[in-house]
PDB file of C-alpha atoms in Angstrom:
ATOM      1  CA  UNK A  19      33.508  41.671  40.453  1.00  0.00           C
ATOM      2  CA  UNK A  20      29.823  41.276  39.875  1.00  0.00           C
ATOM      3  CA  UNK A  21      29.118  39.524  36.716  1.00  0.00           C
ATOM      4  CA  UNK A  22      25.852  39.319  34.746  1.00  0.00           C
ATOM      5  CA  UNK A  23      25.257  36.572  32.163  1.00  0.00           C
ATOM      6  CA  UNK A  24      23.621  36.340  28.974  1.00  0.00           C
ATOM      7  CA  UNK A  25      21.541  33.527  30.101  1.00  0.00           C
ATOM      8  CA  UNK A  26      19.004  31.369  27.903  1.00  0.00           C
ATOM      9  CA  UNK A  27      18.231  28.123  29.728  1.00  0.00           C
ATOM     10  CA  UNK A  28      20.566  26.031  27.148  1.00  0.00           C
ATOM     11  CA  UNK A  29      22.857  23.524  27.546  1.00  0.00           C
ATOM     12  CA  UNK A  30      26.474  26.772  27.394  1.00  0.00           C
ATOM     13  CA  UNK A  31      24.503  29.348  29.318  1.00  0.00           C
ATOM     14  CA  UNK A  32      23.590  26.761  32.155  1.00  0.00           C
ATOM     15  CA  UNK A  33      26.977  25.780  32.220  1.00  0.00           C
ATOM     16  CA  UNK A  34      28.455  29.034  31.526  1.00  0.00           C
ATOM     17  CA  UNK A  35      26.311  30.644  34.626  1.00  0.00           C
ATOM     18  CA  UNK A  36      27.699  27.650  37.062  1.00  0.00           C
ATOM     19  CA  UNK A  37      31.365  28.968  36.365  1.00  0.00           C
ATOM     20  CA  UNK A  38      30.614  32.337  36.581  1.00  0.00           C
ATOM     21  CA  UNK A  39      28.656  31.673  39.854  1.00  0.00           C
ATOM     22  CA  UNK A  40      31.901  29.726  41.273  1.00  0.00           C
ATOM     23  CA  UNK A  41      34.429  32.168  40.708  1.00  0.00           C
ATOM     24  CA  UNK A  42      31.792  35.521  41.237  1.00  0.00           C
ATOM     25  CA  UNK A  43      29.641  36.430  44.540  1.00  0.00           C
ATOM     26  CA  UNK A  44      27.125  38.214  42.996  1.00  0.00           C
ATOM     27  CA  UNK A  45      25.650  36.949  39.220  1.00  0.00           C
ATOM     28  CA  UNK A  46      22.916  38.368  37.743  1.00  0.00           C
ATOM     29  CA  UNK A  47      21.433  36.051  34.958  1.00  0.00           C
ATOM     30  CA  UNK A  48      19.331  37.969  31.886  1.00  0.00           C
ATOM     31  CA  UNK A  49      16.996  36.391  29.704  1.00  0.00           C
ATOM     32  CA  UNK A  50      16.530  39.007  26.393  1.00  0.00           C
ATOM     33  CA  UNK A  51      13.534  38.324  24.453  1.00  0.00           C
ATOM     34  CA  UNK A  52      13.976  39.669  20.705  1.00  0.00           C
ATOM     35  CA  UNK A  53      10.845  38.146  19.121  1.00  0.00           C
ATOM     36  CA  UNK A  54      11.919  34.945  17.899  1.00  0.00           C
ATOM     37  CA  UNK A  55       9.606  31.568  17.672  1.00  0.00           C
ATOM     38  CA  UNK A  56      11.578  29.737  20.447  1.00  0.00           C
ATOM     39  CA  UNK A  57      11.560  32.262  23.399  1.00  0.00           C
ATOM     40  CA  UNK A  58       8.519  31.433  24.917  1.00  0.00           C
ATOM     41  CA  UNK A  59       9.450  27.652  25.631  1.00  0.00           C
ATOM     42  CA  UNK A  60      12.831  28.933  26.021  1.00  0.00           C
ATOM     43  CA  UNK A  61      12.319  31.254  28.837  1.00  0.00           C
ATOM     44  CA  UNK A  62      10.233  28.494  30.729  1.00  0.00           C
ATOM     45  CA  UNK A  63      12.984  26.301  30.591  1.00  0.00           C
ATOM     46  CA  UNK A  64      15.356  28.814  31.800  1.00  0.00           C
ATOM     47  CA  UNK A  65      13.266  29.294  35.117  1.00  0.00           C
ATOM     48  CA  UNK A  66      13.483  25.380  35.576  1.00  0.00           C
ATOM     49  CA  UNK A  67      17.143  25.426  35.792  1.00  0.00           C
ATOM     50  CA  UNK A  68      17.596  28.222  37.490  1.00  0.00           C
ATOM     51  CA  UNK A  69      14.696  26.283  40.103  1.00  0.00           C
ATOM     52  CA  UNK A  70      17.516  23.735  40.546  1.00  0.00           C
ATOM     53  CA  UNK A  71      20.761  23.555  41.907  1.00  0.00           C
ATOM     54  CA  UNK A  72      23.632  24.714  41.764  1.00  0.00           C
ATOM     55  CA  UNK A  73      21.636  27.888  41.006  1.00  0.00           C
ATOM     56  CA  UNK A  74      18.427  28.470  43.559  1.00  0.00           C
ATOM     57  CA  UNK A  75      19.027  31.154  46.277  1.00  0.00           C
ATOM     58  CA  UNK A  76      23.041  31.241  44.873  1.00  0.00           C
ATOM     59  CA  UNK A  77      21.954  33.702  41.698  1.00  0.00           C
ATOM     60  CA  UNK A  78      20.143  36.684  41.343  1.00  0.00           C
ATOM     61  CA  UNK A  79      16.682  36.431  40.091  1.00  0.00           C
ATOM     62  CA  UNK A  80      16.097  35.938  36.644  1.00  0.00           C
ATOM     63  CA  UNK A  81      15.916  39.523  34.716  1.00  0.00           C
ATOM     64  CA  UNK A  82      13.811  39.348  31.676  1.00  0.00           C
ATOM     65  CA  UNK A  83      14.699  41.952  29.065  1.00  0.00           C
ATOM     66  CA  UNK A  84      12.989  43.141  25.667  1.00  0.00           C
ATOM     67  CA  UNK A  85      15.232  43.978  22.849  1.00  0.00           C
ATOM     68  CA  UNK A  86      12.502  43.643  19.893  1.00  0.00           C
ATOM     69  CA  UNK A  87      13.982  42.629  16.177  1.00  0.00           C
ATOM     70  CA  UNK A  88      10.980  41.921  14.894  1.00  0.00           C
ATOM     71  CA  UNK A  89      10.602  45.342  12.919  1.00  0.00           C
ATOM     72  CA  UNK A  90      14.396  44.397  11.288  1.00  0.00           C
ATOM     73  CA  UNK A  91      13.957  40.886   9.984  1.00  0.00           C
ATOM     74  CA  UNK A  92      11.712  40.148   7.477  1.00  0.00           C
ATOM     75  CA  UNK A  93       7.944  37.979   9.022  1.00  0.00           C
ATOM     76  CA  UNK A  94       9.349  35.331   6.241  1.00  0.00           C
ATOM     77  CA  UNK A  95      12.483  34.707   8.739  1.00  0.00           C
ATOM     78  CA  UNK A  96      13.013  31.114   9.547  1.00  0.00           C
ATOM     79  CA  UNK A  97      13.907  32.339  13.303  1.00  0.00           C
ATOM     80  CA  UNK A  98      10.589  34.362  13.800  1.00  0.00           C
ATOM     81  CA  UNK A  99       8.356  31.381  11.335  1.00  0.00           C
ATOM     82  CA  UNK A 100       9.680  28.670  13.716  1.00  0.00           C
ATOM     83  CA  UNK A 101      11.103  26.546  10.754  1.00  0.00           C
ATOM     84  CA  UNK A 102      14.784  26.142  11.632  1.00  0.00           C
ATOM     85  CA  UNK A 103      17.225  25.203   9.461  1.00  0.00           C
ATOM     86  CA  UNK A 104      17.664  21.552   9.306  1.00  0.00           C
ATOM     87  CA  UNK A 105      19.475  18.578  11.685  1.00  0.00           C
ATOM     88  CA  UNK A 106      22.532  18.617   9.567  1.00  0.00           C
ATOM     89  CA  UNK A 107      22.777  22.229   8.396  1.00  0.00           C
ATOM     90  CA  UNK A 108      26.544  24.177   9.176  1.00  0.00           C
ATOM     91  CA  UNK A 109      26.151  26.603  11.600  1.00  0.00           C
ATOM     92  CA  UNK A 110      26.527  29.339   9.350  1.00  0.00           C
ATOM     93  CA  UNK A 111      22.884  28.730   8.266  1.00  0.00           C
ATOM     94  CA  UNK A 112      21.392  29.697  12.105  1.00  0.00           C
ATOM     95  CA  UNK A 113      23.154  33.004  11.782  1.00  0.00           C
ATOM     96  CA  UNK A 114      21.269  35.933  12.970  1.00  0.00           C
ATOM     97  CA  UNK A 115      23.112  39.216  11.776  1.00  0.00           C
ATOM     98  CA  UNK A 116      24.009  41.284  14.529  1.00  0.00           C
ATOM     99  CA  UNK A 117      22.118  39.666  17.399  1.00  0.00           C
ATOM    100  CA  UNK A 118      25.133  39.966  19.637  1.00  0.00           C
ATOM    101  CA  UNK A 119      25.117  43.292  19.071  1.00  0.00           C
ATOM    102  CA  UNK A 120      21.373  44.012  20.280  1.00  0.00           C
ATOM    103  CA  UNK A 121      22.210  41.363  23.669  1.00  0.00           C
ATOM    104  CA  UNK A 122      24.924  42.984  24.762  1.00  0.00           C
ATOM    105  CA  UNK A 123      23.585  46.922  24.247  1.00  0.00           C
ATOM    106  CA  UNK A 124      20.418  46.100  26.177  1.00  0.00           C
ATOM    107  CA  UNK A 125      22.571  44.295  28.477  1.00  0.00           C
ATOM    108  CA  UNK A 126      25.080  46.345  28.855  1.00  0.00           C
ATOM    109  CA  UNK A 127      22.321  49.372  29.985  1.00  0.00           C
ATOM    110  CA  UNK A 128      21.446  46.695  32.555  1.00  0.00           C
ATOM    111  CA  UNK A 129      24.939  46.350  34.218  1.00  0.00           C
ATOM    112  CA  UNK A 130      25.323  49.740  34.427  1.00  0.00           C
ATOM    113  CA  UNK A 131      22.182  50.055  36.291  1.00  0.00           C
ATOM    114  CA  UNK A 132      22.739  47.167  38.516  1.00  0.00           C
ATOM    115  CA  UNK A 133      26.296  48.136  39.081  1.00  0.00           C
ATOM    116  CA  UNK A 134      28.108  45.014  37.329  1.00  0.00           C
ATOM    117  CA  UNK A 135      31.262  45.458  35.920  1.00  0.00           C
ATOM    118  CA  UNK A 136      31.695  42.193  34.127  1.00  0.00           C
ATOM    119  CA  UNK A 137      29.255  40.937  30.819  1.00  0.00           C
ATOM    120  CA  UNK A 138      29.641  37.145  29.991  1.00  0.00           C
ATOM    121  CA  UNK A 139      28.371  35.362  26.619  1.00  0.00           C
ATOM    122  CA  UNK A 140      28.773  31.820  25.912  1.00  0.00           C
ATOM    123  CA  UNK A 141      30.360  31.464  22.207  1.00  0.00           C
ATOM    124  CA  UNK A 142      32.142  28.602  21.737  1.00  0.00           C
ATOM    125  CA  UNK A 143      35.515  27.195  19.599  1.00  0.00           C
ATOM    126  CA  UNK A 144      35.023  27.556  16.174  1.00  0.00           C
ATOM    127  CA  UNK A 145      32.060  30.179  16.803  1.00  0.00           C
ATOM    128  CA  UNK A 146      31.966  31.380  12.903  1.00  0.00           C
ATOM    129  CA  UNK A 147      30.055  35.079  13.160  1.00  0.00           C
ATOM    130  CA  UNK A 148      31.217  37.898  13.096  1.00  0.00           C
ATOM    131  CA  UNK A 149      29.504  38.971  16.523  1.00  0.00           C
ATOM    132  CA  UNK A 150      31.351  36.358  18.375  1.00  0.00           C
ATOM    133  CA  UNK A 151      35.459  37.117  17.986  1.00  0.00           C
ATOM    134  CA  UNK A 152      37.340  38.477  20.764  1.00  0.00           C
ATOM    135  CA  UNK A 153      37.950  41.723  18.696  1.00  0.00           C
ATOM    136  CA  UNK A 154      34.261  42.645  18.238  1.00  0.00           C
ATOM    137  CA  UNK A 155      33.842  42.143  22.189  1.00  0.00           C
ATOM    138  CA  UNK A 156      36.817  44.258  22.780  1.00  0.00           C
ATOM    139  CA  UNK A 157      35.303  46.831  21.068  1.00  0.00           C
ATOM    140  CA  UNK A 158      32.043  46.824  22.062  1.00  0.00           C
ATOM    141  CA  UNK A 159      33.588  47.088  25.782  1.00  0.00           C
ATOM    142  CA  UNK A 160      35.465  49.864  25.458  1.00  0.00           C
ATOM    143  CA  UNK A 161      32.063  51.750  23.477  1.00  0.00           C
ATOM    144  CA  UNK A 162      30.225  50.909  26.342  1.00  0.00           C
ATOM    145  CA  UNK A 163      32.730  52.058  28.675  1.00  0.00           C
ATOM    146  CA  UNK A 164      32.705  55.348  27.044  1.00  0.00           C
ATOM    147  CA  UNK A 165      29.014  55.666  26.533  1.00  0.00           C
ATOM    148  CA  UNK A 166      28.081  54.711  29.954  1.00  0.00           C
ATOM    149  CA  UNK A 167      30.743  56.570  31.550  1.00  0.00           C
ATOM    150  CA  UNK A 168      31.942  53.453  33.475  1.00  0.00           C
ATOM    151  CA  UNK A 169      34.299  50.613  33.043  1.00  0.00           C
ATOM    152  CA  UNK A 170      32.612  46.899  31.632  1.00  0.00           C
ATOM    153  CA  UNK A 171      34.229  44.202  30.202  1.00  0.00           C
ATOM    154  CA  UNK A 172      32.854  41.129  28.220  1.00  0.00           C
ATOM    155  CA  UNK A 173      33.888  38.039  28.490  1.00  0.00           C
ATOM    156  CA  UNK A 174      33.510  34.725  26.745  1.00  0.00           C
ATOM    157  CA  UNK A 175      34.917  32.149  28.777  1.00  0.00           C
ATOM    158  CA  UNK A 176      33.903  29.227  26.981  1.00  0.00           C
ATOM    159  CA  UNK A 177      35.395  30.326  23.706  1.00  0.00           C
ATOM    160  CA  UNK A 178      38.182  27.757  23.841  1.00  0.00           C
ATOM    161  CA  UNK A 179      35.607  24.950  24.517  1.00  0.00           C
ATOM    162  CA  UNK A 180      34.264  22.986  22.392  1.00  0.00           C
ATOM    163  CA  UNK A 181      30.370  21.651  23.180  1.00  0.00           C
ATOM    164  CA  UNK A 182      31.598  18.277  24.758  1.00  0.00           C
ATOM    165  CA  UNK A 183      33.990  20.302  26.789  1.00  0.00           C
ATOM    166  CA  UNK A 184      31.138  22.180  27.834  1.00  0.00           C
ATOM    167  CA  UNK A 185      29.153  19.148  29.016  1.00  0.00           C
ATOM    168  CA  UNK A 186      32.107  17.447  30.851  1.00  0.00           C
ATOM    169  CA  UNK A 187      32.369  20.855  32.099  1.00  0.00           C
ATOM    170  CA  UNK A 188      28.981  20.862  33.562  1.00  0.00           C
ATOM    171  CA  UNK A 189      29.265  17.463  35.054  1.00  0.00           C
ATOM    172  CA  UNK A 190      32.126  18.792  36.999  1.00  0.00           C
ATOM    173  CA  UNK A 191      30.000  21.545  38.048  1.00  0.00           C
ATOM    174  CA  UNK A 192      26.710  19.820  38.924  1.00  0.00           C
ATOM    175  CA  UNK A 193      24.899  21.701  36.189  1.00  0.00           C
ATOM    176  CA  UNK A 194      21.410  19.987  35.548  1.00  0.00           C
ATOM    177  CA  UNK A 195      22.165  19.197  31.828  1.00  0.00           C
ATOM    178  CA  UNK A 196      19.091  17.224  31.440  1.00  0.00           C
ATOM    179  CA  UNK A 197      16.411  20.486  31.885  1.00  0.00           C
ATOM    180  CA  UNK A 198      18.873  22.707  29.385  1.00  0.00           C
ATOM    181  CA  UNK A 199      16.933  23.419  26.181  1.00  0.00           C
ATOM    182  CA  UNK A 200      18.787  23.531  22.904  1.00  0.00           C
ATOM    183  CA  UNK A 201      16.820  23.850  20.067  1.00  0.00           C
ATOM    184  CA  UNK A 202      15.225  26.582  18.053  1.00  0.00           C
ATOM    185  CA  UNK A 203      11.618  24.738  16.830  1.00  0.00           C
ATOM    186  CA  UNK A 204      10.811  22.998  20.633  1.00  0.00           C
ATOM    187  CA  UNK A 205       7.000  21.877  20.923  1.00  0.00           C
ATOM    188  CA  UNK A 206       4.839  23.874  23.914  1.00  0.00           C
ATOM    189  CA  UNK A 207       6.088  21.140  26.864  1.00  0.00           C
ATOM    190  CA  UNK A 208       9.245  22.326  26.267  1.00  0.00           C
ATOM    191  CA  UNK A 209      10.497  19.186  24.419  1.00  0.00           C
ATOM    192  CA  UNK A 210      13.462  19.349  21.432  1.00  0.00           C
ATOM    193  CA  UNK A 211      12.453  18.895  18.360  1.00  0.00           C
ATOM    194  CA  UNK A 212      15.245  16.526  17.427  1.00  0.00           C
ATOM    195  CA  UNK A 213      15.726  17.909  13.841  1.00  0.00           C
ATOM    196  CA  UNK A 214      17.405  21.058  13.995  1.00  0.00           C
ATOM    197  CA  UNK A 215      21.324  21.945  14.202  1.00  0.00           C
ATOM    198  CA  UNK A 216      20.929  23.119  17.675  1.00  0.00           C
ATOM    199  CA  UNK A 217      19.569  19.464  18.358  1.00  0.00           C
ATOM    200  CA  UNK A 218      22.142  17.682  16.564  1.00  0.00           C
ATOM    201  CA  UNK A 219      25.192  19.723  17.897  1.00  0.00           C
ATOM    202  CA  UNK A 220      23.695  18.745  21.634  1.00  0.00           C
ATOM    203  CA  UNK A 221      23.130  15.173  20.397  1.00  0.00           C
ATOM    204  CA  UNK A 222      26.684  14.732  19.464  1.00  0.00           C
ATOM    205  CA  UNK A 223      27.875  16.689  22.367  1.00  0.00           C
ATOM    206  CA  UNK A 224      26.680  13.909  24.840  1.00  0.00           C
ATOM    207  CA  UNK A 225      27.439  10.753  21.970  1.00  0.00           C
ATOM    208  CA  UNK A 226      31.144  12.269  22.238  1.00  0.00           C
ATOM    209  CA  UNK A 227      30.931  12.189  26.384  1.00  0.00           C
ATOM    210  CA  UNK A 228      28.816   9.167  27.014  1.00  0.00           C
ATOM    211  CA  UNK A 229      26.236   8.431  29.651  1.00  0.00           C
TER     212      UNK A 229
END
């Protein structure tokens, strides 16, 4: 099957793409821009990995989407403002309601017109939203299915992983875990900020895996 990944440049996606790109021929990795503060720096750091191996000339190029929530969340919203919540902050304070569900629509349009059949996201164990269970992907699936007149299926396949699985994971792989970016509030070069949960869940990903 072809598969086409949700694909952000971070630390899950990178490794995420590797896996899919062992087991698949073809993999088409998207990059959907939806306004927020971090995408810019983001998307740069995305084409750096993808410059790299294991992913030049074994990927398809990098597909840059627009799925624009601006005009839903209000200009006072931490993820457009660029003020994150802070280092030690749960995860259900990052929460962006319904973002999975504006990925994998756009997304979903795109397999159909590139002929995948497969849709991968990178949620991980303990994944809290409501946008992110195996029952939400189900159905979203079998509503594209219908609406596209054409079998997809979305997969998670990290979702029993937790994130310093996913960096032993990458090792194993040869994923280059040092030009993922994982943070929502990096400065223009494309460094972390060091002080958001996205920072601190990374930080103790490789403190739990060591050097």
């Amino acid at each position: 099957m072809a598969s086409v990944v949700l694909f952000s440049g971070g630390l899950d996606s990178a490794v995420l793409l590797a896996l899919e790109r062992r087991d698949h021929d073809v993999v088409w990795p998207i990059y959907v821009r939806a306004g927020l503060a971090w995408e810019a720096t983001e998307l740069e750091a995305a084409r750096r990995v993808l410059a790299a191996p294991p992913f030049r000339d074994r990927v398809k190029p990098l597909a840059t989407l627009d799925a624009d929530t601006r005009d839903v969340y209000p200009a006072t919203h931490w993820a457009l403002n660029g003020t994150p919540p802070a280092y030690d902050t749960p995860d259900e304070d990052v929460y962006l309601e319904g973002r999975n569900i504006v990925l994998i629509a756009k997304a979903g349009l795109y397999c159909a017109r590139v002929g995948a059949d497969r849709l991968v996201l990178g949620p991980l164990a303990g994944n809290p939203f409501p946008d992110a269970t195996p029952q939400f992907f189900d159905a979203m699936a079998k509503a594209l299915s219908l609406g596209l007149a054409r079998p997809l299926t979305i997969a998670a396949p990290l979702a029993h992983l937790h994130k310093d699985d996913v960096v032993r994971l990458g090792r194993e792989l040869g994923v280059p875990l040092e030009l993922t970016l994982s943070c929502m509030n990096p400065d223009a070069s494309g460094r972390p900020c060091g002080r958001c949960s996205k920072c601190r869940e990374r930080d103790d990903a490789f403190a739990a895996t060591g050097p």
